Tab-separated table of N, CA and C in Angstrom:
chain	number	residue	atom	x	y	z
M	10	UNK	N	1.056	-1.143	-0.005
M	10	UNK	CA	-0.206	0.005	-0.060
M	10	UNK	C	0.953	1.238	0.018
M	11	UNK	N	0.813	1.986	-1.166
M	11	UNK	CA	1.498	3.210	-1.082
M	11	UNK	C	0.594	4.489	-1.647
M	12	UNK	N	0.865	5.755	-1.263
M	12	UNK	CA	0.097	6.853	-1.587
M	12	UNK	C	1.201	7.694	-2.497
M	13	UNK	N	0.894	7.747	-3.952
M	13	UNK	CA	1.780	8.732	-4.708
M	13	UNK	C	3.305	8.300	-4.429
M	14	UNK	N	3.610	7.032	-4.288
M	14	UNK	CA	5.059	6.554	-4.047
M	14	UNK	C	5.726	6.804	-2.663
M	15	UNK	N	4.531	7.160	-1.791
M	15	UNK	CA	4.996	7.241	-0.316
M	15	UNK	C	4.645	6.038	0.358
M	16	UNK	N	5.502	5.184	1.027
M	16	UNK	CA	5.052	3.894	1.437
M	16	UNK	C	4.082	4.113	2.741
M	17	UNK	N	3.125	3.351	3.022
M	17	UNK	CA	2.305	3.318	4.080
M	17	UNK	C	2.987	2.508	5.142
M	18	UNK	N	3.051	3.001	6.451
M	18	UNK	CA	3.658	2.261	7.412
M	18	UNK	C	2.891	2.187	8.681
M	19	UNK	N	2.347	0.850	9.015
M	19	UNK	CA	1.666	0.549	10.187
M	19	UNK	C	2.472	0.954	11.285
M	20	UNK	N	1.706	1.485	12.251
M	20	UNK	CA	2.435	1.888	13.775
M	20	UNK	C	1.535	1.321	14.769
M	21	UNK	N	2.108	0.338	15.720
M	21	UNK	CA	1.347	-0.342	16.639
M	21	UNK	C	2.137	-0.098	17.900
M	22	UNK	N	1.435	0.316	19.098
M	22	UNK	CA	2.207	0.359	20.198
M	22	UNK	C	2.748	1.971	20.336
M	23	UNK	N	2.004	2.927	19.645
M	23	UNK	CA	2.568	4.174	19.519
M	23	UNK	C	2.390	5.158	20.730
M	24	UNK	N	1.404	4.725	21.669
M	24	UNK	CA	0.970	5.410	22.645
M	24	UNK	C	1.620	5.178	23.975
M	25	UNK	N	2.419	3.891	24.067
M	25	UNK	CA	3.106	3.508	25.186
M	25	UNK	C	4.213	4.268	25.262
M	26	UNK	N	5.113	3.881	26.531
M	26	UNK	CA	6.271	4.540	26.860
M	26	UNK	C	7.371	4.530	25.702
M	27	UNK	N	7.635	3.349	25.208
M	27	UNK	CA	8.630	3.419	24.128
M	27	UNK	C	7.987	3.929	22.803
M	28	UNK	N	6.822	3.500	22.498
M	28	UNK	CA	6.373	4.108	21.210
M	28	UNK	C	6.141	5.540	21.192
M	29	UNK	N	5.768	6.078	22.349
M	29	UNK	CA	5.638	7.590	22.382
M	29	UNK	C	7.093	8.357	22.301
M	30	UNK	N	7.974	7.874	22.757
M	30	UNK	CA	9.422	8.257	22.591
M	30	UNK	C	9.747	8.190	21.015
M	31	UNK	N	9.475	6.993	20.432
M	31	UNK	CA	9.833	6.834	19.191
M	31	UNK	C	9.040	7.842	18.389
M	32	UNK	N	7.565	8.129	18.627
M	32	UNK	CA	6.829	8.911	17.705
M	32	UNK	C	7.578	10.568	17.833
M	33	UNK	N	7.725	10.983	19.034
M	33	UNK	CA	8.342	12.178	19.431
M	33	UNK	C	9.812	12.339	18.428
M	34	UNK	N	10.401	11.297	18.476
M	34	UNK	CA	11.801	11.233	17.668
M	34	UNK	C	11.502	11.354	16.146
M	35	UNK	N	10.519	10.660	15.665
M	35	UNK	CA	10.082	10.726	14.260
M	35	UNK	C	9.543	12.123	13.853
M	36	UNK	N	8.939	12.690	14.775
M	36	UNK	CA	8.266	13.934	14.642
M	36	UNK	C	9.342	15.022	14.498
M	37	UNK	N	10.225	14.885	15.580
M	37	UNK	CA	11.455	15.879	15.477
M	37	UNK	C	12.381	15.818	14.250
M	38	UNK	N	12.524	14.659	13.779
M	38	UNK	CA	13.399	14.370	12.661
M	38	UNK	C	12.703	14.371	11.362
M	39	UNK	N	11.448	14.726	11.194
M	39	UNK	CA	10.507	14.846	10.111
M	39	UNK	C	10.408	13.659	9.237
M	40	UNK	N	10.519	12.368	9.946
M	40	UNK	CA	10.374	11.176	9.643
M	40	UNK	C	8.794	11.152	8.838
M	41	UNK	N	7.897	11.722	9.225
M	41	UNK	CA	6.521	11.464	9.025
M	41	UNK	C	6.256	12.151	7.564
M	42	UNK	N	7.130	12.970	6.937
M	42	UNK	CA	6.906	13.569	5.814
M	42	UNK	C	7.310	12.537	4.650
M	43	UNK	N	8.002	11.479	4.930
M	43	UNK	CA	8.438	10.446	4.087
M	43	UNK	C	7.473	9.224	4.116
M	44	UNK	N	6.594	9.056	4.987
M	44	UNK	CA	5.791	8.132	5.109
M	44	UNK	C	4.190	8.394	5.175
M	45	UNK	N	3.315	7.325	4.769
M	45	UNK	CA	1.847	7.694	5.063
M	45	UNK	C	1.680	6.969	6.419
M	46	UNK	N	1.504	7.309	7.483
M	46	UNK	CA	1.584	6.687	8.735
M	46	UNK	C	-0.001	6.003	8.751
M	47	UNK	N	-0.294	4.703	9.203
M	47	UNK	CA	-1.384	4.190	9.579
M	47	UNK	C	-1.312	3.542	10.921
M	48	UNK	N	-2.029	4.290	11.859
M	48	UNK	CA	-2.194	3.873	13.168
M	48	UNK	C	-2.801	2.906	13.703
M	49	UNK	N	-2.593	1.909	14.528
M	49	UNK	CA	-3.368	0.789	14.809
M	49	UNK	C	-3.370	0.936	16.450
M	50	UNK	N	-4.603	0.353	16.799
M	50	UNK	CA	-4.755	0.256	18.248
M	50	UNK	C	-5.020	-1.056	18.757
M	51	UNK	N	-4.904	-1.623	19.910
M	51	UNK	CA	-5.108	-2.924	20.412
M	51	UNK	C	-6.565	-2.813	21.338
M	52	UNK	N	-6.937	-1.539	21.609
M	52	UNK	CA	-8.024	-1.194	22.487
M	52	UNK	C	-8.994	-0.078	22.086
M	53	UNK	N	-8.698	0.625	21.034
M	53	UNK	CA	-9.445	1.597	20.580
M	53	UNK	C	-9.564	1.715	19.096
M	54	UNK	N	-9.780	0.686	18.320
M	54	UNK	CA	-9.841	0.532	16.890
M	54	UNK	C	-11.271	1.452	16.527
M	55	UNK	N	-10.939	2.223	15.715
M	55	UNK	CA	-12.310	2.980	15.025
M	55	UNK	C	-12.211	4.369	15.780
M	56	UNK	N	-11.255	4.469	16.788
M	56	UNK	CA	-11.068	5.886	17.363
M	56	UNK	C	-10.333	6.833	16.641
M	57	UNK	N	-10.286	8.115	16.999
M	57	UNK	CA	-9.520	9.032	16.023
M	57	UNK	C	-7.969	8.817	15.969
M	58	UNK	N	-7.337	8.599	15.124
M	58	UNK	CA	-5.888	8.651	14.774
M	58	UNK	C	-5.228	10.092	15.038
M	59	UNK	N	-3.922	10.100	15.533
M	59	UNK	CA	-3.495	11.513	15.704
M	59	UNK	C	-3.308	12.115	14.275
M	60	UNK	N	-3.413	13.393	14.356
M	60	UNK	CA	-3.409	14.239	13.139
M	60	UNK	C	-2.145	14.660	13.183
M	61	UNK	N	-0.901	14.474	12.260
M	61	UNK	CA	0.273	15.103	12.516
M	61	UNK	C	0.754	15.918	11.545
M	62	UNK	N	1.120	17.338	12.019
M	62	UNK	CA	1.488	18.275	10.921
M	62	UNK	C	2.848	17.666	10.246
M	63	UNK	N	3.145	18.089	9.017
M	63	UNK	CA	4.247	17.509	8.519
M	63	UNK	C	4.301	16.136	7.974
M	64	UNK	N	3.226	15.519	8.075
M	64	UNK	CA	3.099	14.205	7.561
M	64	UNK	C	2.861	14.211	5.973
M	65	UNK	N	3.082	13.066	5.193
M	65	UNK	CA	2.689	12.898	3.914
M	65	UNK	C	1.238	13.146	3.552
M	66	UNK	N	0.474	12.631	4.346
M	66	UNK	CA	-1.084	12.857	4.204
M	66	UNK	C	-1.594	13.878	4.950
M	67	UNK	N	-1.048	14.238	6.131
M	67	UNK	CA	-1.462	15.281	7.075
M	67	UNK	C	-2.390	14.664	8.302
M	68	UNK	N	-3.443	14.090	7.896
M	68	UNK	CA	-4.278	13.334	8.890
M	68	UNK	C	-4.189	11.748	8.697
M	69	UNK	N	-4.128	11.258	9.743
M	69	UNK	CA	-4.217	9.771	9.615
M	69	UNK	C	-5.637	9.127	9.641
M	70	UNK	N	-6.747	9.774	9.917
M	70	UNK	CA	-7.994	9.216	9.887
M	70	UNK	C	-8.337	8.360	11.206
M	71	UNK	N	-8.683	7.254	11.183
M	71	UNK	CA	-9.089	6.579	12.194
M	71	UNK	C	-8.197	5.232	12.531
M	72	UNK	N	-8.255	4.903	13.825
M	72	UNK	CA	-7.429	3.877	14.324
M	72	UNK	C	-7.763	2.585	13.719
M	73	UNK	N	-6.938	1.841	13.136
M	73	UNK	CA	-7.122	0.398	12.634
M	73	UNK	C	-7.050	-0.615	13.845
M	74	UNK	N	-7.414	-1.690	13.730
M	74	UNK	CA	-7.530	-2.754	14.717
M	74	UNK	C	-6.179	-3.555	14.547
M	75	UNK	N	-5.358	-3.420	15.408
M	75	UNK	CA	-4.045	-3.954	15.538
M	75	UNK	C	-4.122	-5.385	15.504
M	76	UNK	N	-5.167	-6.167	15.680
M	76	UNK	CA	-5.192	-7.589	15.319
M	76	UNK	C	-5.653	-8.037	14.172
M	77	UNK	N	-6.021	-7.087	13.389
M	77	UNK	CA	-6.823	-7.409	11.838
M	77	UNK	C	-5.550	-7.520	11.030
M	78	UNK	N	-5.356	-9.062	10.856
M	78	UNK	CA	-4.197	-9.260	9.910
M	78	UNK	C	-4.258	-8.730	8.440
M	79	UNK	N	-5.516	-9.020	8.003
M	79	UNK	CA	-5.735	-8.603	6.725
M	79	UNK	C	-5.376	-7.269	6.333
M	80	UNK	N	-5.834	-6.432	7.210
M	80	UNK	CA	-5.321	-4.856	7.129
M	80	UNK	C	-3.771	-4.549	7.098
M	81	UNK	N	-3.441	-5.344	8.246
M	81	UNK	CA	-1.762	-5.466	8.618
M	81	UNK	C	-0.989	-5.870	7.277
M	82	UNK	N	-1.588	-6.781	6.508
M	82	UNK	CA	-0.766	-7.661	5.502
M	82	UNK	C	-0.828	-6.669	4.330
M	83	UNK	N	-1.796	-5.632	4.179
M	83	UNK	CA	-1.727	-4.751	3.052
M	83	UNK	C	-0.431	-3.715	3.137
M	84	UNK	N	0.277	-3.677	4.217
M	84	UNK	CA	1.233	-2.693	4.510
M	84	UNK	C	2.619	-3.381	4.255
M	85	UNK	N	3.453	-2.404	3.618
M	85	UNK	CA	4.898	-2.985	3.316
M	85	UNK	C	5.862	-2.772	4.551
M	86	UNK	N	5.257	-2.244	5.552
M	86	UNK	CA	6.151	-1.938	6.709
M	86	UNK	C	5.345	-1.761	7.908
M	87	UNK	N	5.720	-2.660	8.946
M	87	UNK	CA	5.090	-2.324	10.460
M	87	UNK	C	6.122	-2.118	11.470
M	88	UNK	N	5.798	-1.010	12.193
M	88	UNK	CA	6.611	-0.801	13.284
M	88	UNK	C	5.706	-0.853	14.406
M	89	UNK	N	6.438	-1.814	15.560
M	89	UNK	CA	5.604	-2.073	16.663
M	89	UNK	C	6.453	-1.871	17.918
M	90	UNK	N	5.890	-1.160	18.766
M	90	UNK	CA	6.482	-1.064	20.259
M	90	UNK	C	5.279	-1.572	21.141
M	91	UNK	N	4.491	-2.610	20.889
M	91	UNK	CA	3.425	-3.069	21.488
M	91	UNK	C	3.747	-4.113	22.622
M	92	UNK	N	4.691	-4.867	22.410
M	92	UNK	CA	5.372	-5.895	23.394
M	92	UNK	C	5.344	-7.284	22.732
M	93	UNK	N	5.953	-8.232	23.417
M	93	UNK	CA	6.048	-9.417	23.034
M	93	UNK	C	4.999	-10.493	22.863
M	94	UNK	N	4.120	-10.277	23.741
M	94	UNK	CA	2.822	-11.032	23.427
M	94	UNK	C	2.227	-10.778	22.087
M	95	UNK	N	2.062	-9.529	21.960
M	95	UNK	CA	1.583	-8.935	20.522
M	95	UNK	C	2.407	-9.576	19.441
M	96	UNK	N	3.673	-9.356	19.686
M	96	UNK	CA	4.676	-9.862	18.422
M	96	UNK	C	4.387	-11.484	18.128
M	97	UNK	N	4.290	-12.087	19.213
M	97	UNK	CA	4.053	-13.643	19.369
M	97	UNK	C	2.965	-14.040	18.484
M	98	UNK	N	1.788	-13.263	18.648
M	98	UNK	CA	0.570	-13.657	18.082
M	98	UNK	C	0.492	-13.069	16.377
M	99	UNK	N	0.769	-11.796	16.440
M	99	UNK	CA	0.445	-11.196	15.033
M	99	UNK	C	1.719	-11.473	14.017
M	100	UNK	N	2.949	-11.391	14.440
M	100	UNK	CA	3.995	-11.820	13.474
M	100	UNK	C	3.752	-13.112	12.837
M	101	UNK	N	3.586	-14.039	13.541
M	101	UNK	CA	3.299	-15.545	13.325
M	101	UNK	C	2.247	-15.483	12.241
M	102	UNK	N	1.204	-15.058	12.488
M	102	UNK	CA	-0.083	-15.018	11.699
M	102	UNK	C	0.323	-14.232	10.268
M	103	UNK	N	0.991	-13.031	10.350
M	103	UNK	CA	1.333	-12.408	9.094
M	103	UNK	C	2.260	-13.470	8.216
M	104	UNK	N	3.222	-13.768	8.757
M	104	UNK	CA	4.219	-14.535	8.121
M	104	UNK	C	3.648	-15.820	7.593
M	105	UNK	N	2.873	-16.478	8.354
M	105	UNK	CA	2.306	-17.811	7.802
M	105	UNK	C	1.384	-17.599	6.731
M	106	UNK	N	0.742	-16.471	6.640
M	106	UNK	CA	-0.337	-16.085	5.673
M	106	UNK	C	0.652	-15.516	4.209
M	107	UNK	N	1.645	-15.311	4.370
M	107	UNK	CA	2.747	-15.018	3.227
M	107	UNK	C	2.984	-13.512	2.990
M	108	UNK	N	2.752	-12.954	4.131
M	108	UNK	CA	3.258	-11.450	4.369
M	108	UNK	C	4.723	-11.511	4.255
M	109	UNK	N	5.205	-10.469	3.302
M	109	UNK	CA	6.562	-10.316	3.046
M	109	UNK	C	7.242	-9.029	3.344
M	110	UNK	N	6.411	-8.239	4.171
M	110	UNK	CA	6.998	-6.900	4.574
M	110	UNK	C	7.858	-6.825	5.536
M	111	UNK	N	8.331	-5.585	5.775
M	111	UNK	CA	9.457	-5.361	6.956
M	111	UNK	C	8.603	-5.221	8.300
M	112	UNK	N	9.119	-5.818	9.345
M	112	UNK	CA	8.795	-6.016	10.565
M	112	UNK	C	9.734	-5.260	11.289
M	113	UNK	N	9.598	-4.067	12.023
M	113	UNK	CA	10.585	-3.424	12.883
M	113	UNK	C	9.788	-3.362	14.223
M	114	UNK	N	10.577	-3.931	15.066
M	114	UNK	CA	9.851	-4.357	16.579
M	114	UNK	C	10.849	-3.861	17.654
M	115	UNK	N	10.424	-3.299	18.788
M	115	UNK	CA	11.167	-2.990	19.919
M	115	UNK	C	11.251	-4.310	20.759
M	116	UNK	N	10.383	-5.018	20.777
M	116	UNK	CA	10.118	-6.462	21.649
M	116	UNK	C	11.303	-7.145	21.370
M	117	UNK	N	11.542	-8.005	22.407
M	117	UNK	CA	12.858	-8.879	22.394
M	117	UNK	C	12.280	-10.261	21.781
M	118	UNK	N	11.140	-10.659	21.503
M	118	UNK	CA	10.629	-11.921	21.070
M	118	UNK	C	11.266	-12.416	19.882
M	119	UNK	N	11.760	-11.562	18.881
M	119	UNK	CA	12.313	-12.289	17.685
M	119	UNK	C	13.939	-12.057	17.528
M	120	UNK	N	14.336	-11.296	18.860
M	120	UNK	CA	15.790	-10.859	18.710
M	120	UNK	C	16.819	-12.003	18.487
M	121	UNK	N	16.513	-13.178	18.717
M	121	UNK	CA	17.426	-14.161	18.474
M	121	UNK	C	17.317	-15.185	17.314
M	122	UNK	N	16.120	-14.718	16.770
M	122	UNK	CA	15.952	-15.696	15.508
M	122	UNK	C	17.064	-15.482	14.531
M	123	UNK	N	17.268	-16.567	13.843
M	123	UNK	CA	18.627	-16.487	12.722
M	123	UNK	C	18.142	-15.492	11.663
M	124	UNK	N	16.815	-15.169	11.412
M	124	UNK	CA	16.427	-14.461	10.141
M	124	UNK	C	16.122	-12.892	10.675
M	125	UNK	N	16.367	-12.570	11.800
M	125	UNK	CA	16.170	-11.160	12.369
M	125	UNK	C	17.704	-10.529	12.505
M	126	UNK	N	17.734	-9.190	12.265
M	126	UNK	CA	18.864	-8.363	12.699
M	126	UNK	C	18.544	-7.341	13.781
M	127	UNK	N	19.500	-7.386	14.865
M	127	UNK	CA	19.401	-6.247	15.888
M	127	UNK	C	19.599	-5.124	15.380
M	128	UNK	N	18.925	-4.134	15.474
M	128	UNK	CA	19.224	-2.881	15.088
M	128	UNK	C	19.694	-2.070	16.281
M	129	UNK	N	21.100	-1.707	15.923
M	129	UNK	CA	21.820	-0.823	16.751
M	129	UNK	C	22.379	0.530	15.805
M	130	UNK	N	21.425	1.166	15.149
M	130	UNK	CA	22.005	2.041	14.072
M	130	UNK	C	22.346	3.269	15.145
M	131	UNK	N	23.342	3.796	14.921
M	131	UNK	CA	24.294	3.628	13.648
M	131	UNK	C	25.474	2.831	13.816
M	132	UNK	N	25.491	1.990	14.798
M	132	UNK	CA	26.746	1.100	15.205
M	132	UNK	C	26.709	-0.061	14.117
M	133	UNK	N	25.611	-0.535	13.690
M	133	UNK	CA	25.771	-1.752	12.773
M	133	UNK	C	24.602	-1.324	11.535
M	134	UNK	N	24.980	-0.047	11.227
M	134	UNK	CA	24.172	0.394	9.995
M	134	UNK	C	24.626	-0.419	8.722
M	135	UNK	N	25.902	-0.826	8.615
M	135	UNK	CA	26.218	-1.761	7.420
M	135	UNK	C	25.577	-3.147	7.451
M	136	UNK	N	25.411	-3.626	8.712
M	136	UNK	CA	24.693	-4.911	8.624
M	136	UNK	C	23.263	-4.745	8.426
M	137	UNK	N	22.568	-3.594	8.859
M	137	UNK	CA	21.221	-3.315	8.370
M	137	UNK	C	21.108	-3.219	6.982
M	138	UNK	N	21.948	-2.513	6.378
M	138	UNK	CA	21.975	-2.182	4.839
M	138	UNK	C	22.056	-3.585	4.055
M	139	UNK	N	22.961	-4.361	4.539
M	139	UNK	CA	23.331	-5.750	3.965
M	139	UNK	C	21.910	-6.552	4.214
M	140	UNK	N	21.503	-6.608	5.335
M	140	UNK	CA	20.314	-7.319	5.537
M	140	UNK	C	19.079	-6.948	4.577
M	141	UNK	N	18.839	-5.727	4.254
M	141	UNK	CA	17.947	-5.086	3.379
M	141	UNK	C	18.155	-5.565	2.005
M	142	UNK	N	19.439	-5.697	1.573
M	142	UNK	CA	19.829	-6.112	0.396
M	142	UNK	C	19.669	-7.575	0.272
M	143	UNK	N	20.075	-8.379	1.146
M	143	UNK	CA	19.731	-9.601	1.064
M	143	UNK	C	18.581	-10.241	1.533
M	144	UNK	N	17.530	-9.572	1.816
M	144	UNK	CA	16.054	-10.074	1.932
M	144	UNK	C	15.568	-10.076	3.398
M	145	UNK	N	16.584	-9.718	4.417
M	145	UNK	CA	15.992	-9.791	5.887
M	145	UNK	C	14.759	-9.094	5.851
M	146	UNK	N	13.841	-9.492	6.471
M	146	UNK	CA	12.639	-8.735	6.837
M	146	UNK	C	12.035	-8.503	8.258
M	147	UNK	N	12.856	-9.078	9.279
M	147	UNK	CA	12.724	-8.570	10.557
M	147	UNK	C	13.930	-7.942	11.192
M	148	UNK	N	13.728	-6.612	11.567
M	148	UNK	CA	14.432	-5.961	12.337
M	148	UNK	C	14.182	-5.586	13.775
M	149	UNK	N	14.910	-5.879	14.738
M	149	UNK	CA	14.559	-5.940	16.142
M	149	UNK	C	15.457	-5.075	17.029
M	150	UNK	N	14.693	-4.369	17.856
M	150	UNK	CA	15.765	-3.381	18.622
M	150	UNK	C	16.437	-4.201	19.571
M	151	UNK	N	17.568	-3.661	19.971
M	151	UNK	CA	18.546	-4.380	20.965
M	151	UNK	C	18.157	-4.377	22.425
M	152	UNK	N	17.484	-3.410	22.582
M	152	UNK	CA	16.741	-2.855	23.962
M	152	UNK	C	15.964	-1.893	23.740
M	153	UNK	N	14.683	-2.227	24.185
M	153	UNK	CA	13.734	-1.117	23.987
M	153	UNK	C	13.936	0.048	24.634
M	154	UNK	N	14.633	0.152	25.671
M	154	UNK	CA	14.926	1.507	26.195
M	154	UNK	C	16.103	2.258	25.670
M	155	UNK	N	16.763	1.849	24.956
M	155	UNK	CA	17.835	2.287	24.201
M	155	UNK	C	17.683	2.530	22.759
M	156	UNK	N	16.888	1.568	22.142
M	156	UNK	CA	16.837	1.445	20.678
M	156	UNK	C	15.731	2.294	20.159
């Protein structure tokens, strides 16, 4: 799912402690100008998503259901800070259903999987770049409080 060449990126867990820090950093660095954010919620689907100045689309509309695998599977990238239990359930369902997108996660659940890369940018930026070229699809934070 893209809008005028701008990728849609699913954001899950954006209201929690880790997610809110990530959101603020993305706002500060102007990252939302390069994506169409699609906000998901585990508890308030259908509610109002945040409207962010400087985003590619301006307003994100309504919150999507974070457990709706069909909707998630339409996205090329999902960023989650929702926690390990969410990752265990949803990541498995997406991958077993054939979803081939990028999964970027703060939870430790997938950290030691052979097909995951631990993200410690800028320390291992070369490893991240090689992983992208070589087809790695799961990028996991080394520690949610620092990554």
